[in-house]
Short mmCIF file of C-alpha atoms in Angstrom, two decimals:
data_model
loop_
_atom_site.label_atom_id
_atom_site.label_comp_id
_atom_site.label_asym_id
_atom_site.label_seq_id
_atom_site.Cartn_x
_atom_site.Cartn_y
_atom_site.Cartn_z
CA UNK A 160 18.33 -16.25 -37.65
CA UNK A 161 19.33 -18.53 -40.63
CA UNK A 162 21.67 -21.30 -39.38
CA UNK A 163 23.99 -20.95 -42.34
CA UNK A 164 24.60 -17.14 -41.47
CA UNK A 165 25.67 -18.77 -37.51
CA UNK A 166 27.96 -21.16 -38.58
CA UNK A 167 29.40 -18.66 -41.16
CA UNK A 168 30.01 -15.92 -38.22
CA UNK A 169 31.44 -18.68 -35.60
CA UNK A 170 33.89 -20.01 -38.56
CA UNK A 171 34.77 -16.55 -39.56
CA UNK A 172 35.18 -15.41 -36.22
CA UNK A 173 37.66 -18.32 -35.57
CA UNK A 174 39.62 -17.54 -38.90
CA UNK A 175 39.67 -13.75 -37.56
CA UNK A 176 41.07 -14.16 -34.44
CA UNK A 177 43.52 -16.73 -35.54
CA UNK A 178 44.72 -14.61 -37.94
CA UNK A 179 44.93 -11.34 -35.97
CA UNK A 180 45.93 -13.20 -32.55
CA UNK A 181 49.35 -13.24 -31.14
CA UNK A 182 49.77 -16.51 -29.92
CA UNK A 183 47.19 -19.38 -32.20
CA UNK A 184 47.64 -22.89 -32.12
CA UNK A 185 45.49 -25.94 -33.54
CA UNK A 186 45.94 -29.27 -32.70
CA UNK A 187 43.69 -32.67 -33.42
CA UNK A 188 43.92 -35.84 -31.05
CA UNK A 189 42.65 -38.93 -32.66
CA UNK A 190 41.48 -41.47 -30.05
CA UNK A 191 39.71 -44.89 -29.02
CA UNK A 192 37.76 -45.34 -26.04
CA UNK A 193 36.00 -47.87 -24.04
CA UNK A 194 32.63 -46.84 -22.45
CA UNK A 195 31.14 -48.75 -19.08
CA UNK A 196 28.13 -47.83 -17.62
CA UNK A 197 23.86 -47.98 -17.59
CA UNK A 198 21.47 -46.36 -18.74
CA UNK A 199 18.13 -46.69 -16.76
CA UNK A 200 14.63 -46.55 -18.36
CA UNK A 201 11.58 -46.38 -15.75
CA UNK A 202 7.55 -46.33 -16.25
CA UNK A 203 5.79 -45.70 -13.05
CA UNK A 204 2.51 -46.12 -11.64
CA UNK A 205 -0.74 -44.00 -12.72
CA UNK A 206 -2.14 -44.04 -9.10
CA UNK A 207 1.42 -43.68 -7.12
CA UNK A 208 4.07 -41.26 -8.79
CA UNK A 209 6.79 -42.20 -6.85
CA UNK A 210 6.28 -46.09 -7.94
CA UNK A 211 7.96 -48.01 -10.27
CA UNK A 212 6.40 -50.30 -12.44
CA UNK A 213 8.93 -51.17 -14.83
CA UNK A 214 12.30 -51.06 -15.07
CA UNK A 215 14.52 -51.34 -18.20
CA UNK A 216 18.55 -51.71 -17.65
CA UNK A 217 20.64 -51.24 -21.07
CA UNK A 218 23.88 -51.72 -20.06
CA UNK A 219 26.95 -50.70 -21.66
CA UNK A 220 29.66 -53.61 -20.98
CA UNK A 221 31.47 -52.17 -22.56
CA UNK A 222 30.95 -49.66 -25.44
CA UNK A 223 34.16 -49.50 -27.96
CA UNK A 224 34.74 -46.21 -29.06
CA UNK A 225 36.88 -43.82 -31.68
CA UNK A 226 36.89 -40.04 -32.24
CA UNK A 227 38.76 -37.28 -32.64
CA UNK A 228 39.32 -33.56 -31.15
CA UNK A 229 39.95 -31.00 -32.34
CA UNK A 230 41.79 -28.00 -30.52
CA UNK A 231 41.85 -23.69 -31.28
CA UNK A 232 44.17 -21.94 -28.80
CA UNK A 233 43.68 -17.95 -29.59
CA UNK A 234 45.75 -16.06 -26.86
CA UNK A 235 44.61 -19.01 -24.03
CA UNK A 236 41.36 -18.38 -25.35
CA UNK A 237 40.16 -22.63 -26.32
CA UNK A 238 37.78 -24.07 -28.36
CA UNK A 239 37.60 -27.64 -28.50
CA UNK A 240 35.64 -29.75 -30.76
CA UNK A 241 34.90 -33.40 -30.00
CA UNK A 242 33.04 -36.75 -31.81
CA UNK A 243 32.96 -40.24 -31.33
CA UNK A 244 30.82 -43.31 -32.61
CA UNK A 245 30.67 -46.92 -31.33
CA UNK A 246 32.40 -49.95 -33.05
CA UNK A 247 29.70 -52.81 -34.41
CA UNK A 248 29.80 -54.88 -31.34
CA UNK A 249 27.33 -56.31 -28.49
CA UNK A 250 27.45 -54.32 -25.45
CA UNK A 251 26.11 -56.57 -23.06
CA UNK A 252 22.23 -57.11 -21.81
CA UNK A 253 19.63 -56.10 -20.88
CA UNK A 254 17.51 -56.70 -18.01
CA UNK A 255 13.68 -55.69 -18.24
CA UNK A 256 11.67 -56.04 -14.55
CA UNK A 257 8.03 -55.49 -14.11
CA UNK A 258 6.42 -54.94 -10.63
CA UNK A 259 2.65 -54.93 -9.94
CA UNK A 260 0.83 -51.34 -9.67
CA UNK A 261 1.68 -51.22 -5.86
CA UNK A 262 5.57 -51.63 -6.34
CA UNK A 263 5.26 -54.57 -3.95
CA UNK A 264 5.57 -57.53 -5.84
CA UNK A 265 8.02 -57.14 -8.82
CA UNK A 266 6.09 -59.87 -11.45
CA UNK A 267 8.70 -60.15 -14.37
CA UNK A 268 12.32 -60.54 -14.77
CA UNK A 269 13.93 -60.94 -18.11
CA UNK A 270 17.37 -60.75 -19.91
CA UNK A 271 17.77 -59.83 -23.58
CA UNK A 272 21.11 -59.65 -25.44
CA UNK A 273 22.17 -56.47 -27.15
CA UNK A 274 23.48 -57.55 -30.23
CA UNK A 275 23.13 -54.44 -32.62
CA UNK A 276 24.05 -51.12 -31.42
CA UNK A 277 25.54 -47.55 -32.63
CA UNK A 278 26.24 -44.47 -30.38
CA UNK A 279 27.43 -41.10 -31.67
CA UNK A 280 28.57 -38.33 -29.30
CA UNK A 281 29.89 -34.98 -29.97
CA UNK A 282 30.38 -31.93 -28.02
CA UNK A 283 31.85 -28.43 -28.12
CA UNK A 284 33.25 -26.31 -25.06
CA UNK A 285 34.92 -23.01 -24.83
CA UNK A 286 37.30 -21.89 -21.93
CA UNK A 287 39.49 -19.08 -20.86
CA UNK A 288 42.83 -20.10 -19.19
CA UNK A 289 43.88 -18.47 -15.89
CA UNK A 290 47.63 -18.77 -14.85
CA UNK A 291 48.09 -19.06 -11.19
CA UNK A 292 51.71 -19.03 -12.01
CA UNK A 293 54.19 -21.08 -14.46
CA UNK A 294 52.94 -24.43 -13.90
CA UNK A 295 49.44 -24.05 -12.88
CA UNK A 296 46.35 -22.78 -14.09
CA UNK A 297 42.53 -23.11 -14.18
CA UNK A 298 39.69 -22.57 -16.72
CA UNK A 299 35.94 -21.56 -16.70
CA UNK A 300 33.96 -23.94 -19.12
CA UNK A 301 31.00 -23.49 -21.09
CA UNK A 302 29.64 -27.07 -22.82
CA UNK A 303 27.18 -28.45 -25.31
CA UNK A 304 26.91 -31.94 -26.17
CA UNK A 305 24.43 -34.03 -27.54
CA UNK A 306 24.05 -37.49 -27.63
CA UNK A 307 22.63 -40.56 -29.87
CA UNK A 308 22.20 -44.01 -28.64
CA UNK A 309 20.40 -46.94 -30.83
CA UNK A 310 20.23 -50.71 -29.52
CA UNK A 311 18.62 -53.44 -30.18
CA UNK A 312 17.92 -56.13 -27.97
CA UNK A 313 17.00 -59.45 -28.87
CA UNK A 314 17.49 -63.76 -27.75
CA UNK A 315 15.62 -63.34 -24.35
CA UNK A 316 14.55 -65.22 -22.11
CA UNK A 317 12.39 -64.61 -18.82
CA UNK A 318 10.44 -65.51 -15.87
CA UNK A 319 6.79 -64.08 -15.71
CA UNK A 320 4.32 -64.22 -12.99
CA UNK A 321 1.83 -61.85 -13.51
CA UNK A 322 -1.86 -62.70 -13.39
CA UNK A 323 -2.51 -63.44 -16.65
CA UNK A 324 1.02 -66.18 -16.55
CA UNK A 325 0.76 -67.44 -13.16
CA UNK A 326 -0.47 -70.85 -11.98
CA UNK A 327 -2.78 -69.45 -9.46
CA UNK A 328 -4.06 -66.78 -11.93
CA UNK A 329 -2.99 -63.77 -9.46
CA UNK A 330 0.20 -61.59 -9.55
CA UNK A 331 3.57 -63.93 -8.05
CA UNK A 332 6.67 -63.10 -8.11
CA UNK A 333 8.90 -63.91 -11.00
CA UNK A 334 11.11 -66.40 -8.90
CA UNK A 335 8.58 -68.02 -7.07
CA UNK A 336 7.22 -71.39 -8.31
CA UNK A 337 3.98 -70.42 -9.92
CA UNK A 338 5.94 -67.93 -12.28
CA UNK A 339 6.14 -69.48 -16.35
CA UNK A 340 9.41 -69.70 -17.75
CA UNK A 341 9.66 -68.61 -21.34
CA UNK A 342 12.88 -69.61 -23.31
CA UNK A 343 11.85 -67.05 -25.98
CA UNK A 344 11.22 -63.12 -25.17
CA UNK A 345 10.59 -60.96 -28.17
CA UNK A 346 13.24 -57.83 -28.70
CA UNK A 347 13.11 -54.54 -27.73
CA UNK A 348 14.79 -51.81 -29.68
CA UNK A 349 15.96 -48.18 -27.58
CA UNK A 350 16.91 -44.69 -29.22
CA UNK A 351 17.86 -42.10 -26.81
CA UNK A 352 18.95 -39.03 -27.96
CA UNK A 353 20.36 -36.39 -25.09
CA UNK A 354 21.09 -33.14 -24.97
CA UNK A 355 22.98 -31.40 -21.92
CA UNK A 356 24.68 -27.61 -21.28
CA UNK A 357 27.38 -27.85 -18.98
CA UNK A 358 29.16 -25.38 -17.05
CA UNK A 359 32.72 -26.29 -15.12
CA UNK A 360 35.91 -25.55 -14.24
CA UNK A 361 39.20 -27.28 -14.92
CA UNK A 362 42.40 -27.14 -13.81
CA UNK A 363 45.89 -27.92 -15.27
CA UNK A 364 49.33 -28.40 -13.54
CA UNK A 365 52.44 -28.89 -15.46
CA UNK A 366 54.18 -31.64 -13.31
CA UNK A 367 57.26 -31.71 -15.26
CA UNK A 368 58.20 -30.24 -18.75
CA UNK A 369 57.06 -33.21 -20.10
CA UNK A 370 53.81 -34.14 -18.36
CA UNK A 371 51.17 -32.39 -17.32
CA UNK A 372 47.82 -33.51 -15.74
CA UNK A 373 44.24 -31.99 -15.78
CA UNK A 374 40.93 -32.49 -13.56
CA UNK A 375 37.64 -30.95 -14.61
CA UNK A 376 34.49 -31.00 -13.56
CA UNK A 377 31.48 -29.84 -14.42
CA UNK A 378 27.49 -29.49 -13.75
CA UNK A 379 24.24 -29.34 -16.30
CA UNK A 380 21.91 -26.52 -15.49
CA UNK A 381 19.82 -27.86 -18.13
CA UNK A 382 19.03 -31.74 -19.84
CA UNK A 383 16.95 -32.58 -22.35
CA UNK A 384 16.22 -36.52 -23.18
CA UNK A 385 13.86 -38.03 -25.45
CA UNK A 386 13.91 -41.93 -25.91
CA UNK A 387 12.00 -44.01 -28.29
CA UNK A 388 11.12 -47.65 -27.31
CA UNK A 389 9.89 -50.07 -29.33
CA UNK A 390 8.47 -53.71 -27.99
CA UNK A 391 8.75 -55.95 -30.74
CA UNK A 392 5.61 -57.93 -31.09
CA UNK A 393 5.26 -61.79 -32.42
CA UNK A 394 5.10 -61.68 -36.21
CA UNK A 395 1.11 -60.50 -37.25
CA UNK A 396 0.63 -58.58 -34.35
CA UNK A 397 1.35 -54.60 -33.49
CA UNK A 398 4.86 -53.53 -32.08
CA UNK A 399 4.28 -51.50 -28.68
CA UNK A 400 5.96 -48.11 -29.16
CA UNK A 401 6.50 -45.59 -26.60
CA UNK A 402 7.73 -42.19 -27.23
CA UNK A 403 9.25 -40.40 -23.84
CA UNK A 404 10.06 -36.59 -23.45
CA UNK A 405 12.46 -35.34 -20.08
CA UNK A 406 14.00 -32.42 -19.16
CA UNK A 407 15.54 -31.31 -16.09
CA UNK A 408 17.98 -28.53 -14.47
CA UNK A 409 21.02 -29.28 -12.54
CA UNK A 410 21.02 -33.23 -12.57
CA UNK A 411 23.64 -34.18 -14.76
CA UNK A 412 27.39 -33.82 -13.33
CA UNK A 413 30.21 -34.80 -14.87
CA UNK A 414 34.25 -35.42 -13.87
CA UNK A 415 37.43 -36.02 -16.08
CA UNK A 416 40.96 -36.73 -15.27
CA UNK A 417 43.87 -36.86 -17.45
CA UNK A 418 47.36 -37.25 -18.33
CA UNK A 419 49.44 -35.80 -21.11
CA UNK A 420 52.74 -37.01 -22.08
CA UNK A 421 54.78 -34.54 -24.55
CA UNK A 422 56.53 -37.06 -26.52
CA UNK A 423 58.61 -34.35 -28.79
CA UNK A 424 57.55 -30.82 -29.51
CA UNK A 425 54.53 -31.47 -31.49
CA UNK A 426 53.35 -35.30 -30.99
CA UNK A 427 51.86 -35.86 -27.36
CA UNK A 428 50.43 -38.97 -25.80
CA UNK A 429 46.80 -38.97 -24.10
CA UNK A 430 45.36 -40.50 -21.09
CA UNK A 431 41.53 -39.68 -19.99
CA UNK A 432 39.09 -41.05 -17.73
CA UNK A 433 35.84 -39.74 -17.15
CA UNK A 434 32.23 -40.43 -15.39
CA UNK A 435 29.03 -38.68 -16.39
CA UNK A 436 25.82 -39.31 -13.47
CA UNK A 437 22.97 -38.26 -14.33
CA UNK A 438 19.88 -38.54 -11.36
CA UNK A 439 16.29 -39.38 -12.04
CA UNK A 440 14.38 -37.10 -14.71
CA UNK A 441 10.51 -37.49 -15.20
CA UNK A 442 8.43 -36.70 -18.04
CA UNK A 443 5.34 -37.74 -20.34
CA UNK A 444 4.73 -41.01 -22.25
CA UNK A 445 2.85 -41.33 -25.88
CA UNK A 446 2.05 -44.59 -26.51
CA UNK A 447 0.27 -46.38 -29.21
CA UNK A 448 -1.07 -49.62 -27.06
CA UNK A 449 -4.38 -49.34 -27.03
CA UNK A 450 -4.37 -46.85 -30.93
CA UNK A 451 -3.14 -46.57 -33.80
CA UNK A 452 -1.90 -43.39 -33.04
CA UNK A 453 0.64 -42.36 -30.39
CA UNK A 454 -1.52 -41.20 -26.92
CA UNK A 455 -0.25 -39.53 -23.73
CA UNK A 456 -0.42 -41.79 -20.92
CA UNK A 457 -1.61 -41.17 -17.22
CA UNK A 458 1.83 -42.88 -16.42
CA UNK A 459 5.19 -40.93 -16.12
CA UNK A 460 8.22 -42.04 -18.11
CA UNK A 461 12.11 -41.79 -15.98
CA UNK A 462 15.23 -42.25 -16.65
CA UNK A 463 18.76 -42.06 -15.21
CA UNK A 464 22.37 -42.39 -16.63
CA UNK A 465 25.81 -43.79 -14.85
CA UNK A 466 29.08 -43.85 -17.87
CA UNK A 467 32.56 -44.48 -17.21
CA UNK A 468 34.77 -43.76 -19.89
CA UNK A 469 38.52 -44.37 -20.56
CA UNK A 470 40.15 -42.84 -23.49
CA UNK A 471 43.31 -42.75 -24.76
CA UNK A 472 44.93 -40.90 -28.15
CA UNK A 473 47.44 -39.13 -29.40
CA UNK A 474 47.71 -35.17 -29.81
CA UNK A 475 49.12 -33.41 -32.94
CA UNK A 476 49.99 -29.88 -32.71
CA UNK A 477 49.89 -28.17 -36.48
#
């Protein structure tokens, strides 16, 4: 079905019902937000599946935020609309471990500095609202959301004591004394782009006239990731780029809690905080370091995903 003809039935179906429906409301809540977490980037061994070889930690410490919502009440039938993208600012480092092809002896240990970054995030849900009685009431969720991270890591530094660095000319651990020190680590660049259905309940209590608070949470019966790494290369020679494809079923969760503060009739004040795990997810590896061309490897590509977000706004009821 032509994708113009779906978005012209979902926005005509919105304008219907909020024409037709007793009770319609709208509201948009800009916001800011500050994002903590890690996101976790494995490779693991072609003889031992359950082995990692490398380990890649982009942190996010922290991740500055804005966005906006937007809100359709039809008859306490909601549709909420949400997007955010990053602010142009470092977001901490990253650290980039290597481990021999037994697991055993973990070879390399570098730190790079993520100076460039940009993250875009948006998301829609739809709920029905149950009241319990006047002050309390709780919601089935359905969720998309998808998901766009770009950083770019560079001014590392590192500790190496694989064969091919070591003084002894077999594998040593990075901290012991026959590791090389090298002041200068070339950059690595990560796109990760996720996409996630989420089903959940939440729940809202009005405390007082005035304030209200709400808990949701939620669970992904189905995740799709795909990450592009690049490992920059000295100047003449090939960058290493590895493209990685995941999916999973019922290993994302996510929680929120929040506080709204009804200033005057239509102006309200937001408080949200919020934590999205994600466990391990597994899938293929194309690779161009040893073509031209991007080849599947006999390796396994993982990931996993910890992100805790505060965000505060304001709410404006039209």
């Amino acid at each position: 079905m032509n994708k113009k003809f779906i978005f012209f039935i979902f926005y005509f179906s919105i304008f219907y019902f909020s024409l037709f429906a007793e009770k319609t409301n709208f509201s948009i809540s800009p916001f800011i937000s500050t994002s903590f977490g890690q996101m976790n980037e494995h490779i693991y061994s072609s003889t031992k599946e359950d082995v990692i070889i490398s380990c890649l930690e982009w942190n996010l410490s922290p991740l500055y935020k804005v966005g906006c919502d937007l809100d359709f009440d039809i008859n306490n039938f909601f549709i909420n609309f949400s997007c955010d993208f990053s602010l142009p600012f470092p977001c901490g480092k990253m650290y980039d471990s290597d481990w021999n092809n037994t697991g055993k002896i973990k070879k390399t240990y570098s730190v790079l500095e993520e100076n460039e970054q940009f993250c875009f995030n948006s998301l829609i849900n739809f709920h029905y609202k149950f009241y319990i009685n006047k002050t309390l009431s709780f919601s089935p969720i359905i969720e998309t959301s998808y998901s766009y991270f770009n950083i770019k890591s560079s001014n590392g530094y590192g500790w190496f004591g694989g064969r091919d660095y070591s003084s002894t000319g077999k594998d040593e651990s990075w901290d012991s004394p026959y590791a090389k020190f090298f002041s200068k680590v070339y950059g690595i660049n990560y796109e990760r782009n996720i996409f996630l259905v989420f089903t959940g309940i939440k729940t809202d209590w009005k405390i007082q006239n005035n304030f209200s608070i709400v808990a949701d949470i939620y669970i992904a019966p189905y995740v799709y990731l795909k990450v592009i790494d690049t490992h920059l290369n000295a100047p003449g020679l090939s960058d290493i780029k590895q493209n990685q494809y995941q999916q999973g079923f019922f290993k994302y969760y996510k929680a929120n809690f929040g506080c709204i503060y009804n200033v005057k009739k239509n102006f309200s004040i937001l408080f949200n905080v919020s934590y999205l795990y994600g466990q391990n997810l597994k899938g293929p590896i194309y690779l161009n370091r040893y073509s031209n061309q991007l080849v599947e490897s006999k390796q396994q590509s993982g990931s996993n995903t910890k992100i805790l977000d505060f965000k505060f706004g304001a709410k404006f009821n039209l």
